[in-house]
Amino acid sequence: MGNARRRLYLQPGADNEHRLLATPAQAATTLQQVDYSTRDDADWQPSSNVLNPGLDPHAGLVFRSDVLSEDLELAGPFTAELDFNLNKVDADISIAIYEQTADGNYLDLAYALQRLSHVGDPRQRHLLAPGSAQHASLRDTRLLGRRLAAGSRVVVTLGVLKQPNLQLNLGSGKAPSDETIADAGAPLRIQWHGSSYVELPVRE
């Protein structure tokens, strides 16, 4: 397994060109908005392939590393520390790790799903305070096992769950299984901060 960790900060960029860098951008933020009241994408399904020519736009925000100058071996679970604020009391998020190969394809490596009200306590729900600074530590993630080739990039997507084969959490504060479309309210707005990062398990 990995004997070192590599930290990559999720740095917001202009024109949706977000970066994965070794240093944080504390004051930088990027806005993500999801409207649960619309159902025009109700028949969408994610790709069943692990290698795809492009990223599905439903994956959310996309953060890319610089091109790797040498091979990078990943072995073990990744973790994430996310700083944000939002306008609702709860949300379900997803984070995924990819290798973007030198020829432009995307290899799906690992992902994690998290209900924010259960961060730190999987047994009991703790609703969030809208508009206030929040922090989420993601630890229960999939194992990585891949030697990334020189010329590839590490890509991280950060999104909010809205797909027809998963339960929707509309953020009203009710139990999600009891929510209806009437509870969707205003679109979900999350401000992600540049102090957020992922840590990858590296074998040196």
mmCIF file with all atom_site columns, C-alpha atoms in Angstrom:
data_model
loop_
_atom_site.group_PDB
_atom_site.id
_atom_site.type_symbol
_atom_site.label_atom_id
_atom_site.label_alt_id
_atom_site.label_comp_id
_atom_site.label_asym_id
_atom_site.label_entity_id
_atom_site.label_seq_id
_atom_site.pdbx_PDB_ins_code
_atom_site.Cartn_x
_atom_site.Cartn_y
_atom_site.Cartn_z
_atom_site.occupancy
_atom_site.B_iso_or_equiv
_atom_site.pdbx_formal_charge
_atom_site.auth_seq_id
_atom_site.auth_comp_id
_atom_site.auth_asym_id
_atom_site.auth_atom_id
_atom_site.pdbx_PDB_model_num
ATOM 1   C CA . MET A 1 1   ? 0.000   0.000  0.000   1.00 0.00 ? 1   MET A CA 1
ATOM 2   C CA . GLY A 1 2   ? 0.993   3.646  -0.213  1.00 0.00 ? 2   GLY A CA 1
ATOM 3   C CA . ASN A 1 3   ? 3.800   4.834  2.075   1.00 0.00 ? 3   ASN A CA 1
ATOM 4   C CA . ALA A 1 4   ? 3.249   8.574  1.513   1.00 0.00 ? 4   ALA A CA 1
ATOM 5   C CA . ARG A 1 5   ? 0.436   11.046 0.894   1.00 0.00 ? 5   ARG A CA 1
ATOM 6   C CA . ARG A 1 6   ? 0.118   13.692 -1.807  1.00 0.00 ? 6   ARG A CA 1
ATOM 7   C CA . ARG A 1 7   ? -2.130  16.652 -1.035  1.00 0.00 ? 7   ARG A CA 1
ATOM 8   C CA . LEU A 1 8   ? -3.841  18.472 -3.899  1.00 0.00 ? 8   LEU A CA 1
ATOM 9   C CA . TYR A 1 9   ? -5.906  21.599 -3.228  1.00 0.00 ? 9   TYR A CA 1
ATOM 10  C CA . LEU A 1 10  ? -9.111  22.244 -5.157  1.00 0.00 ? 10  LEU A CA 1
ATOM 11  C CA . GLN A 1 11  ? -8.344  25.701 -6.490  1.00 0.00 ? 11  GLN A CA 1
ATOM 12  C CA . PRO A 1 12  ? -11.141 27.569 -8.276  1.00 0.00 ? 12  PRO A CA 1
ATOM 13  C CA . GLY A 1 13  ? -10.229 29.039 -11.633 1.00 0.00 ? 13  GLY A CA 1
ATOM 14  C CA . ALA A 1 14  ? -11.716 31.345 -14.236 1.00 0.00 ? 14  ALA A CA 1
ATOM 15  C CA . ASP A 1 15  ? -14.071 30.027 -16.935 1.00 0.00 ? 15  ASP A CA 1
ATOM 16  C CA . ASN A 1 16  ? -14.520 26.713 -15.107 1.00 0.00 ? 16  ASN A CA 1
ATOM 17  C CA . GLU A 1 17  ? -10.810 25.857 -15.516 1.00 0.00 ? 17  GLU A CA 1
ATOM 18  C CA . HIS A 1 18  ? -10.287 24.623 -11.965 1.00 0.00 ? 18  HIS A CA 1
ATOM 19  C CA . ARG A 1 19  ? -6.908  23.326 -10.807 1.00 0.00 ? 19  ARG A CA 1
ATOM 20  C CA . LEU A 1 20  ? -5.380  20.758 -8.472  1.00 0.00 ? 20  LEU A CA 1
ATOM 21  C CA . LEU A 1 21  ? -2.326  22.397 -6.929  1.00 0.00 ? 21  LEU A CA 1
ATOM 22  C CA . ALA A 1 22  ? 0.054   21.843 -4.020  1.00 0.00 ? 22  ALA A CA 1
ATOM 23  C CA . THR A 1 23  ? -0.830  25.160 -2.328  1.00 0.00 ? 23  THR A CA 1
ATOM 24  C CA . PRO A 1 24  ? -4.239  26.436 -1.131  1.00 0.00 ? 24  PRO A CA 1
ATOM 25  C CA . ALA A 1 25  ? -6.086  29.545 -2.274  1.00 0.00 ? 25  ALA A CA 1
ATOM 26  C CA . GLN A 1 26  ? -7.790  30.404 1.008   1.00 0.00 ? 26  GLN A CA 1
ATOM 27  C CA . ALA A 1 27  ? -9.925  33.289 -0.262  1.00 0.00 ? 27  ALA A CA 1
ATOM 28  C CA . ALA A 1 28  ? -10.941 31.766 -3.595  1.00 0.00 ? 28  ALA A CA 1
ATOM 29  C CA . THR A 1 29  ? -14.394 30.200 -3.996  1.00 0.00 ? 29  THR A CA 1
ATOM 30  C CA . THR A 1 30  ? -16.428 28.645 -6.765  1.00 0.00 ? 30  THR A CA 1
ATOM 31  C CA . LEU A 1 31  ? -20.213 28.381 -6.858  1.00 0.00 ? 31  LEU A CA 1
ATOM 32  C CA . GLN A 1 32  ? -22.113 25.197 -7.627  1.00 0.00 ? 32  GLN A CA 1
ATOM 33  C CA . GLN A 1 33  ? -25.875 25.355 -8.154  1.00 0.00 ? 33  GLN A CA 1
ATOM 34  C CA . VAL A 1 34  ? -28.391 22.499 -8.506  1.00 0.00 ? 34  VAL A CA 1
ATOM 35  C CA . ASP A 1 35  ? -32.123 22.953 -9.132  1.00 0.00 ? 35  ASP A CA 1
ATOM 36  C CA . TYR A 1 36  ? -34.029 19.937 -7.795  1.00 0.00 ? 36  TYR A CA 1
ATOM 37  C CA . SER A 1 37  ? -37.355 21.285 -9.040  1.00 0.00 ? 37  SER A CA 1
ATOM 38  C CA . THR A 1 38  ? -36.448 20.568 -12.669 1.00 0.00 ? 38  THR A CA 1
ATOM 39  C CA . ARG A 1 39  ? -36.854 17.055 -14.043 1.00 0.00 ? 39  ARG A CA 1
ATOM 40  C CA . ASP A 1 40  ? -35.633 17.555 -17.600 1.00 0.00 ? 40  ASP A CA 1
ATOM 41  C CA . ASP A 1 41  ? -32.713 15.187 -16.886 1.00 0.00 ? 41  ASP A CA 1
ATOM 42  C CA . ALA A 1 42  ? -34.806 12.494 -15.181 1.00 0.00 ? 42  ALA A CA 1
ATOM 43  C CA . ASP A 1 43  ? -33.901 9.867  -17.778 1.00 0.00 ? 43  ASP A CA 1
ATOM 44  C CA . TRP A 1 44  ? -30.133 10.445 -17.541 1.00 0.00 ? 44  TRP A CA 1
ATOM 45  C CA . GLN A 1 45  ? -27.984 7.487  -16.533 1.00 0.00 ? 45  GLN A CA 1
ATOM 46  C CA . PRO A 1 46  ? -24.241 7.548  -15.815 1.00 0.00 ? 46  PRO A CA 1
ATOM 47  C CA . SER A 1 47  ? -21.938 5.604  -18.121 1.00 0.00 ? 47  SER A CA 1
ATOM 48  C CA . SER A 1 48  ? -21.310 1.983  -17.165 1.00 0.00 ? 48  SER A CA 1
ATOM 49  C CA . ASN A 1 49  ? -17.793 2.132  -18.654 1.00 0.00 ? 49  ASN A CA 1
ATOM 50  C CA . VAL A 1 50  ? -14.673 2.780  -16.580 1.00 0.00 ? 50  VAL A CA 1
ATOM 51  C CA . LEU A 1 51  ? -12.873 4.380  -19.544 1.00 0.00 ? 51  LEU A CA 1
ATOM 52  C CA . ASN A 1 52  ? -14.649 7.204  -21.357 1.00 0.00 ? 52  ASN A CA 1
ATOM 53  C CA . PRO A 1 53  ? -13.645 9.800  -23.965 1.00 0.00 ? 53  PRO A CA 1
ATOM 54  C CA . GLY A 1 54  ? -15.057 12.625 -21.839 1.00 0.00 ? 54  GLY A CA 1
ATOM 55  C CA . LEU A 1 55  ? -16.434 13.451 -18.419 1.00 0.00 ? 55  LEU A CA 1
ATOM 56  C CA . ASP A 1 56  ? -20.180 13.435 -17.880 1.00 0.00 ? 56  ASP A CA 1
ATOM 57  C CA . PRO A 1 57  ? -21.297 17.027 -17.112 1.00 0.00 ? 57  PRO A CA 1
ATOM 58  C CA . HIS A 1 58  ? -23.457 15.626 -14.281 1.00 0.00 ? 58  HIS A CA 1
ATOM 59  C CA . ALA A 1 59  ? -20.212 14.841 -12.385 1.00 0.00 ? 59  ALA A CA 1
ATOM 60  C CA . GLY A 1 60  ? -20.033 18.475 -11.254 1.00 0.00 ? 60  GLY A CA 1
ATOM 61  C CA . LEU A 1 61  ? -17.017 20.745 -10.966 1.00 0.00 ? 61  LEU A CA 1
ATOM 62  C CA . VAL A 1 62  ? -13.807 19.476 -12.572 1.00 0.00 ? 62  VAL A CA 1
ATOM 63  C CA . PHE A 1 63  ? -10.331 20.055 -11.103 1.00 0.00 ? 63  PHE A CA 1
ATOM 64  C CA . ARG A 1 64  ? -7.178  19.059 -13.063 1.00 0.00 ? 64  ARG A CA 1
ATOM 65  C CA . SER A 1 65  ? -3.577  18.630 -12.016 1.00 0.00 ? 65  SER A CA 1
ATOM 66  C CA . ASP A 1 66  ? -0.578  19.594 -14.096 1.00 0.00 ? 66  ASP A CA 1
ATOM 67  C CA . VAL A 1 67  ? 0.710   16.943 -16.498 1.00 0.00 ? 67  VAL A CA 1
ATOM 68  C CA . LEU A 1 68  ? 2.676   14.306 -14.597 1.00 0.00 ? 68  LEU A CA 1
ATOM 69  C CA . SER A 1 69  ? 6.375   14.432 -15.400 1.00 0.00 ? 69  SER A CA 1
ATOM 70  C CA . GLU A 1 70  ? 6.886   10.845 -14.202 1.00 0.00 ? 70  GLU A CA 1
ATOM 71  C CA . ASP A 1 71  ? 4.803   7.797  -13.318 1.00 0.00 ? 71  ASP A CA 1
ATOM 72  C CA . LEU A 1 72  ? 2.737   8.080  -10.114 1.00 0.00 ? 72  LEU A CA 1
ATOM 73  C CA . GLU A 1 73  ? 1.652   4.938  -8.252  1.00 0.00 ? 73  GLU A CA 1
ATOM 74  C CA . LEU A 1 74  ? -1.523  5.261  -6.160  1.00 0.00 ? 74  LEU A CA 1
ATOM 75  C CA . ALA A 1 75  ? -2.267  2.500  -3.635  1.00 0.00 ? 75  ALA A CA 1
ATOM 76  C CA . GLY A 1 76  ? -4.842  2.825  -0.869  1.00 0.00 ? 76  GLY A CA 1
ATOM 77  C CA . PRO A 1 77  ? -7.882  4.932  0.071   1.00 0.00 ? 77  PRO A CA 1
ATOM 78  C CA . PHE A 1 78  ? -8.015  8.626  -0.749  1.00 0.00 ? 78  PHE A CA 1
ATOM 79  C CA . THR A 1 79  ? -9.372  11.214 1.684   1.00 0.00 ? 79  THR A CA 1
ATOM 80  C CA . ALA A 1 80  ? -10.829 14.704 1.300   1.00 0.00 ? 80  ALA A CA 1
ATOM 81  C CA . GLU A 1 81  ? -11.186 17.787 3.508   1.00 0.00 ? 81  GLU A CA 1
ATOM 82  C CA . LEU A 1 82  ? -13.837 20.144 2.150   1.00 0.00 ? 82  LEU A CA 1
ATOM 83  C CA . ASP A 1 83  ? -14.581 23.719 3.228   1.00 0.00 ? 83  ASP A CA 1
ATOM 84  C CA . PHE A 1 84  ? -17.827 25.262 2.012   1.00 0.00 ? 84  PHE A CA 1
ATOM 85  C CA . ASN A 1 85  ? -21.059 27.032 2.830   1.00 0.00 ? 85  ASN A CA 1
ATOM 86  C CA . LEU A 1 86  ? -24.516 26.391 1.420   1.00 0.00 ? 86  LEU A CA 1
ATOM 87  C CA . ASN A 1 87  ? -28.036 27.770 1.498   1.00 0.00 ? 87  ASN A CA 1
ATOM 88  C CA . LYS A 1 88  ? -29.791 24.622 2.767   1.00 0.00 ? 88  LYS A CA 1
ATOM 89  C CA . VAL A 1 89  ? -29.581 22.410 5.846   1.00 0.00 ? 89  VAL A CA 1
ATOM 90  C CA . ASP A 1 90  ? -28.302 19.333 4.009   1.00 0.00 ? 90  ASP A CA 1
ATOM 91  C CA . ALA A 1 91  ? -27.028 17.961 0.703   1.00 0.00 ? 91  ALA A CA 1
ATOM 92  C CA . ASP A 1 92  ? -25.645 14.739 -0.740  1.00 0.00 ? 92  ASP A CA 1
ATOM 93  C CA . ILE A 1 93  ? -22.314 15.152 -2.506  1.00 0.00 ? 93  ILE A CA 1
ATOM 94  C CA . SER A 1 94  ? -20.062 12.989 -4.636  1.00 0.00 ? 94  SER A CA 1
ATOM 95  C CA . ILE A 1 95  ? -16.330 13.159 -5.245  1.00 0.00 ? 95  ILE A CA 1
ATOM 96  C CA . ALA A 1 96  ? -14.462 11.070 -7.801  1.00 0.00 ? 96  ALA A CA 1
ATOM 97  C CA . ILE A 1 97  ? -10.863 10.531 -8.881  1.00 0.00 ? 97  ILE A CA 1
ATOM 98  C CA . TYR A 1 98  ? -9.839  9.940  -12.523 1.00 0.00 ? 98  TYR A CA 1
ATOM 99  C CA . GLU A 1 99  ? -6.731  9.544  -14.594 1.00 0.00 ? 99  GLU A CA 1
ATOM 100 C CA . GLN A 1 100 ? -6.868  11.680 -17.715 1.00 0.00 ? 100 GLN A CA 1
ATOM 101 C CA . THR A 1 101 ? -4.538  9.817  -20.042 1.00 0.00 ? 101 THR A CA 1
ATOM 102 C CA . ALA A 1 102 ? -2.187  11.477 -22.501 1.00 0.00 ? 102 ALA A CA 1
ATOM 103 C CA . ASP A 1 103 ? -4.641  10.714 -25.327 1.00 0.00 ? 103 ASP A CA 1
ATOM 104 C CA . GLY A 1 104 ? -7.467  12.508 -23.497 1.00 0.00 ? 104 GLY A CA 1
ATOM 105 C CA . ASN A 1 105 ? -9.487  9.578  -22.171 1.00 0.00 ? 105 ASN A CA 1
ATOM 106 C CA . TYR A 1 106 ? -10.728 9.409  -18.573 1.00 0.00 ? 106 TYR A CA 1
ATOM 107 C CA . LEU A 1 107 ? -10.176 6.315  -16.442 1.00 0.00 ? 107 LEU A CA 1
ATOM 108 C CA . ASP A 1 108 ? -12.511 6.046  -13.443 1.00 0.00 ? 108 ASP A CA 1
ATOM 109 C CA . LEU A 1 109 ? -10.341 5.225  -10.390 1.00 0.00 ? 109 LEU A CA 1
ATOM 110 C CA . ALA A 1 110 ? -12.414 5.768  -7.215  1.00 0.00 ? 110 ALA A CA 1
ATOM 111 C CA . TYR A 1 111 ? -15.314 7.737  -5.765  1.00 0.00 ? 111 TYR A CA 1
ATOM 112 C CA . ALA A 1 112 ? -17.141 8.530  -2.534  1.00 0.00 ? 112 ALA A CA 1
ATOM 113 C CA . LEU A 1 113 ? -20.701 9.615  -1.698  1.00 0.00 ? 113 LEU A CA 1
ATOM 114 C CA . GLN A 1 114 ? -21.492 11.593 1.448   1.00 0.00 ? 114 GLN A CA 1
ATOM 115 C CA . ARG A 1 115 ? -24.642 12.947 3.091   1.00 0.00 ? 115 ARG A CA 1
ATOM 116 C CA . LEU A 1 116 ? -23.358 16.131 4.722   1.00 0.00 ? 116 LEU A CA 1
ATOM 117 C CA . SER A 1 117 ? -25.646 15.840 7.746   1.00 0.00 ? 117 SER A CA 1
ATOM 118 C CA . HIS A 1 118 ? -23.929 12.534 8.605   1.00 0.00 ? 118 HIS A CA 1
ATOM 119 C CA . VAL A 1 119 ? -20.336 13.768 8.422   1.00 0.00 ? 119 VAL A CA 1
ATOM 120 C CA . GLY A 1 120 ? -18.686 12.725 11.673  1.00 0.00 ? 120 GLY A CA 1
ATOM 121 C CA . ASP A 1 121 ? -21.700 10.738 12.912  1.00 0.00 ? 121 ASP A CA 1
ATOM 122 C CA . PRO A 1 122 ? -23.163 8.037  10.658  1.00 0.00 ? 122 PRO A CA 1
ATOM 123 C CA . ARG A 1 123 ? -25.724 7.078  13.324  1.00 0.00 ? 123 ARG A CA 1
ATOM 124 C CA . GLN A 1 124 ? -27.460 10.418 13.810  1.00 0.00 ? 124 GLN A CA 1
ATOM 125 C CA . ARG A 1 125 ? -28.258 13.254 11.448  1.00 0.00 ? 125 ARG A CA 1
ATOM 126 C CA . HIS A 1 126 ? -26.958 16.749 12.287  1.00 0.00 ? 126 HIS A CA 1
ATOM 127 C CA . LEU A 1 127 ? -28.458 19.426 10.045  1.00 0.00 ? 127 LEU A CA 1
ATOM 128 C CA . LEU A 1 128 ? -26.244 22.274 8.840   1.00 0.00 ? 128 LEU A CA 1
ATOM 129 C CA . ALA A 1 129 ? -26.678 26.010 9.419   1.00 0.00 ? 129 ALA A CA 1
ATOM 130 C CA . PRO A 1 130 ? -27.385 27.711 6.064   1.00 0.00 ? 130 PRO A CA 1
ATOM 131 C CA . GLY A 1 131 ? -24.896 30.445 5.174   1.00 0.00 ? 131 GLY A CA 1
ATOM 132 C CA . SER A 1 132 ? -22.302 29.534 7.799   1.00 0.00 ? 132 SER A CA 1
ATOM 133 C CA . ALA A 1 133 ? -18.842 28.084 7.227   1.00 0.00 ? 133 ALA A CA 1
ATOM 134 C CA . GLN A 1 134 ? -18.854 24.272 7.082   1.00 0.00 ? 134 GLN A CA 1
ATOM 135 C CA . HIS A 1 135 ? -16.219 21.549 6.978   1.00 0.00 ? 135 HIS A CA 1
ATOM 136 C CA . ALA A 1 136 ? -16.566 17.928 5.876   1.00 0.00 ? 136 ALA A CA 1
ATOM 137 C CA . SER A 1 137 ? -13.967 15.177 6.255   1.00 0.00 ? 137 SER A CA 1
ATOM 138 C CA . LEU A 1 138 ? -14.426 12.273 3.827   1.00 0.00 ? 138 LEU A CA 1
ATOM 139 C CA . ARG A 1 139 ? -12.723 9.083  5.019   1.00 0.00 ? 139 ARG A CA 1
ATOM 140 C CA . ASP A 1 140 ? -14.916 6.165  3.942   1.00 0.00 ? 140 ASP A CA 1
ATOM 141 C CA . THR A 1 141 ? -13.733 5.998  0.339   1.00 0.00 ? 141 THR A CA 1
ATOM 142 C CA . ARG A 1 142 ? -12.849 3.410  -2.284  1.00 0.00 ? 142 ARG A CA 1
ATOM 143 C CA . LEU A 1 143 ? -9.323  2.013  -2.582  1.00 0.00 ? 143 LEU A CA 1
ATOM 144 C CA . LEU A 1 144 ? -7.102  3.307  -5.349  1.00 0.00 ? 144 LEU A CA 1
ATOM 145 C CA . GLY A 1 145 ? -4.749  0.930  -7.162  1.00 0.00 ? 145 GLY A CA 1
ATOM 146 C CA . ARG A 1 146 ? -3.192  2.372  -10.295 1.00 0.00 ? 146 ARG A CA 1
ATOM 147 C CA . ARG A 1 147 ? 0.148   3.445  -11.732 1.00 0.00 ? 147 ARG A CA 1
ATOM 148 C CA . LEU A 1 148 ? -0.578  6.692  -13.563 1.00 0.00 ? 148 LEU A CA 1
ATOM 149 C CA . ALA A 1 149 ? 1.670   7.104  -16.575 1.00 0.00 ? 149 ALA A CA 1
ATOM 150 C CA . ALA A 1 150 ? 3.858   10.132 -17.178 1.00 0.00 ? 150 ALA A CA 1
ATOM 151 C CA . GLY A 1 151 ? 1.908   12.490 -19.428 1.00 0.00 ? 151 GLY A CA 1
ATOM 152 C CA . SER A 1 152 ? -1.364  11.839 -17.600 1.00 0.00 ? 152 SER A CA 1
ATOM 153 C CA . ARG A 1 153 ? -3.220  14.186 -15.247 1.00 0.00 ? 153 ARG A CA 1
ATOM 154 C CA . VAL A 1 154 ? -5.064  13.587 -11.983 1.00 0.00 ? 154 VAL A CA 1
ATOM 155 C CA . VAL A 1 155 ? -8.672  14.791 -12.273 1.00 0.00 ? 155 VAL A CA 1
ATOM 156 C CA . VAL A 1 156 ? -11.119 15.270 -9.398  1.00 0.00 ? 156 VAL A CA 1
ATOM 157 C CA . THR A 1 157 ? -14.835 15.914 -9.841  1.00 0.00 ? 157 THR A CA 1
ATOM 158 C CA . LEU A 1 158 ? -16.961 17.375 -7.066  1.00 0.00 ? 158 LEU A CA 1
ATOM 159 C CA . GLY A 1 159 ? -20.716 17.267 -7.470  1.00 0.00 ? 159 GLY A CA 1
ATOM 160 C CA . VAL A 1 160 ? -24.159 17.084 -5.898  1.00 0.00 ? 160 VAL A CA 1
ATOM 161 C CA . LEU A 1 161 ? -26.246 13.937 -6.303  1.00 0.00 ? 161 LEU A CA 1
ATOM 162 C CA . LYS A 1 162 ? -29.145 14.279 -8.707  1.00 0.00 ? 162 LYS A CA 1
ATOM 163 C CA . GLN A 1 163 ? -29.612 11.082 -10.631 1.00 0.00 ? 163 GLN A CA 1
ATOM 164 C CA . PRO A 1 164 ? -32.723 8.927  -11.056 1.00 0.00 ? 164 PRO A CA 1
ATOM 165 C CA . ASN A 1 165 ? -31.288 5.715  -9.587  1.00 0.00 ? 165 ASN A CA 1
ATOM 166 C CA . LEU A 1 166 ? -30.363 7.336  -6.237  1.00 0.00 ? 166 LEU A CA 1
ATOM 167 C CA . GLN A 1 167 ? -32.472 8.877  -3.509  1.00 0.00 ? 167 GLN A CA 1
ATOM 168 C CA . LEU A 1 168 ? -32.612 12.679 -3.748  1.00 0.00 ? 168 LEU A CA 1
ATOM 169 C CA . ASN A 1 169 ? -31.883 14.754 -0.679  1.00 0.00 ? 169 ASN A CA 1
ATOM 170 C CA . LEU A 1 170 ? -33.643 18.074 -1.313  1.00 0.00 ? 170 LEU A CA 1
ATOM 171 C CA . GLY A 1 171 ? -32.165 19.750 1.772   1.00 0.00 ? 171 GLY A CA 1
ATOM 172 C CA . SER A 1 172 ? -35.460 20.697 3.416   1.00 0.00 ? 172 SER A CA 1
ATOM 173 C CA . GLY A 1 173 ? -34.542 19.074 6.732   1.00 0.00 ? 173 GLY A CA 1
ATOM 174 C CA . LYS A 1 174 ? -37.176 16.357 6.431   1.00 0.00 ? 174 LYS A CA 1
ATOM 175 C CA . ALA A 1 175 ? -36.113 12.755 6.114   1.00 0.00 ? 175 ALA A CA 1
ATOM 176 C CA . PRO A 1 176 ? -35.211 12.485 2.396   1.00 0.00 ? 176 PRO A CA 1
ATOM 177 C CA . SER A 1 177 ? -37.543 9.500  2.017   1.00 0.00 ? 177 SER A CA 1
ATOM 178 C CA . ASP A 1 178 ? -40.441 11.790 3.036   1.00 0.00 ? 178 ASP A CA 1
ATOM 179 C CA . GLU A 1 179 ? -39.567 14.724 0.776   1.00 0.00 ? 179 GLU A CA 1
ATOM 180 C CA . THR A 1 180 ? -41.584 15.537 -2.331  1.00 0.00 ? 180 THR A CA 1
ATOM 181 C CA . ILE A 1 181 ? -41.012 17.915 -5.227  1.00 0.00 ? 181 ILE A CA 1
ATOM 182 C CA . ALA A 1 182 ? -42.813 20.590 -3.186  1.00 0.00 ? 182 ALA A CA 1
ATOM 183 C CA . ASP A 1 183 ? -39.852 20.542 -0.771  1.00 0.00 ? 183 ASP A CA 1
ATOM 184 C CA . ALA A 1 184 ? -37.307 21.421 -3.472  1.00 0.00 ? 184 ALA A CA 1
ATOM 185 C CA . GLY A 1 185 ? -37.615 25.168 -2.889  1.00 0.00 ? 185 GLY A CA 1
ATOM 186 C CA . ALA A 1 186 ? -34.853 27.443 -4.169  1.00 0.00 ? 186 ALA A CA 1
ATOM 187 C CA . PRO A 1 187 ? -31.940 25.855 -6.041  1.00 0.00 ? 187 PRO A CA 1
ATOM 188 C CA . LEU A 1 188 ? -29.157 24.471 -3.878  1.00 0.00 ? 188 LEU A CA 1
ATOM 189 C CA . ARG A 1 189 ? -26.137 26.794 -3.848  1.00 0.00 ? 189 ARG A CA 1
ATOM 190 C CA . ILE A 1 190 ? -22.767 25.643 -2.500  1.00 0.00 ? 190 ILE A CA 1
ATOM 191 C CA . GLN A 1 191 ? -19.677 27.858 -2.292  1.00 0.00 ? 191 GLN A CA 1
ATOM 192 C CA . TRP A 1 192 ? -16.581 25.620 -2.319  1.00 0.00 ? 192 TRP A CA 1
ATOM 193 C CA . HIS A 1 193 ? -13.458 27.195 -0.832  1.00 0.00 ? 193 HIS A CA 1
ATOM 194 C CA . GLY A 1 194 ? -9.900  26.940 -2.155  1.00 0.00 ? 194 GLY A CA 1
ATOM 195 C CA . SER A 1 195 ? -8.699  25.564 1.191   1.00 0.00 ? 195 SER A CA 1
ATOM 196 C CA . SER A 1 196 ? -10.394 22.249 0.302   1.00 0.00 ? 196 SER A CA 1
ATOM 197 C CA . TYR A 1 197 ? -8.152  19.383 -0.717  1.00 0.00 ? 197 TYR A CA 1
ATOM 198 C CA . VAL A 1 198 ? -7.833  15.688 -1.482  1.00 0.00 ? 198 VAL A CA 1
ATOM 199 C CA . GLU A 1 199 ? -5.015  13.483 -0.273  1.00 0.00 ? 199 GLU A CA 1
ATOM 200 C CA . LEU A 1 200 ? -3.895  10.606 -2.466  1.00 0.00 ? 200 LEU A CA 1
ATOM 201 C CA . PRO A 1 201 ? -2.027  7.521  -1.190  1.00 0.00 ? 201 PRO A CA 1
ATOM 202 C CA . VAL A 1 202 ? 1.303   7.362  -3.012  1.00 0.00 ? 202 VAL A CA 1
ATOM 203 C CA . ARG A 1 203 ? 3.756   4.476  -3.174  1.00 0.00 ? 203 ARG A CA 1
ATOM 204 C CA . GLU A 1 204 ? 7.302   5.808  -3.524  1.00 0.00 ? 204 GLU A CA 1
#
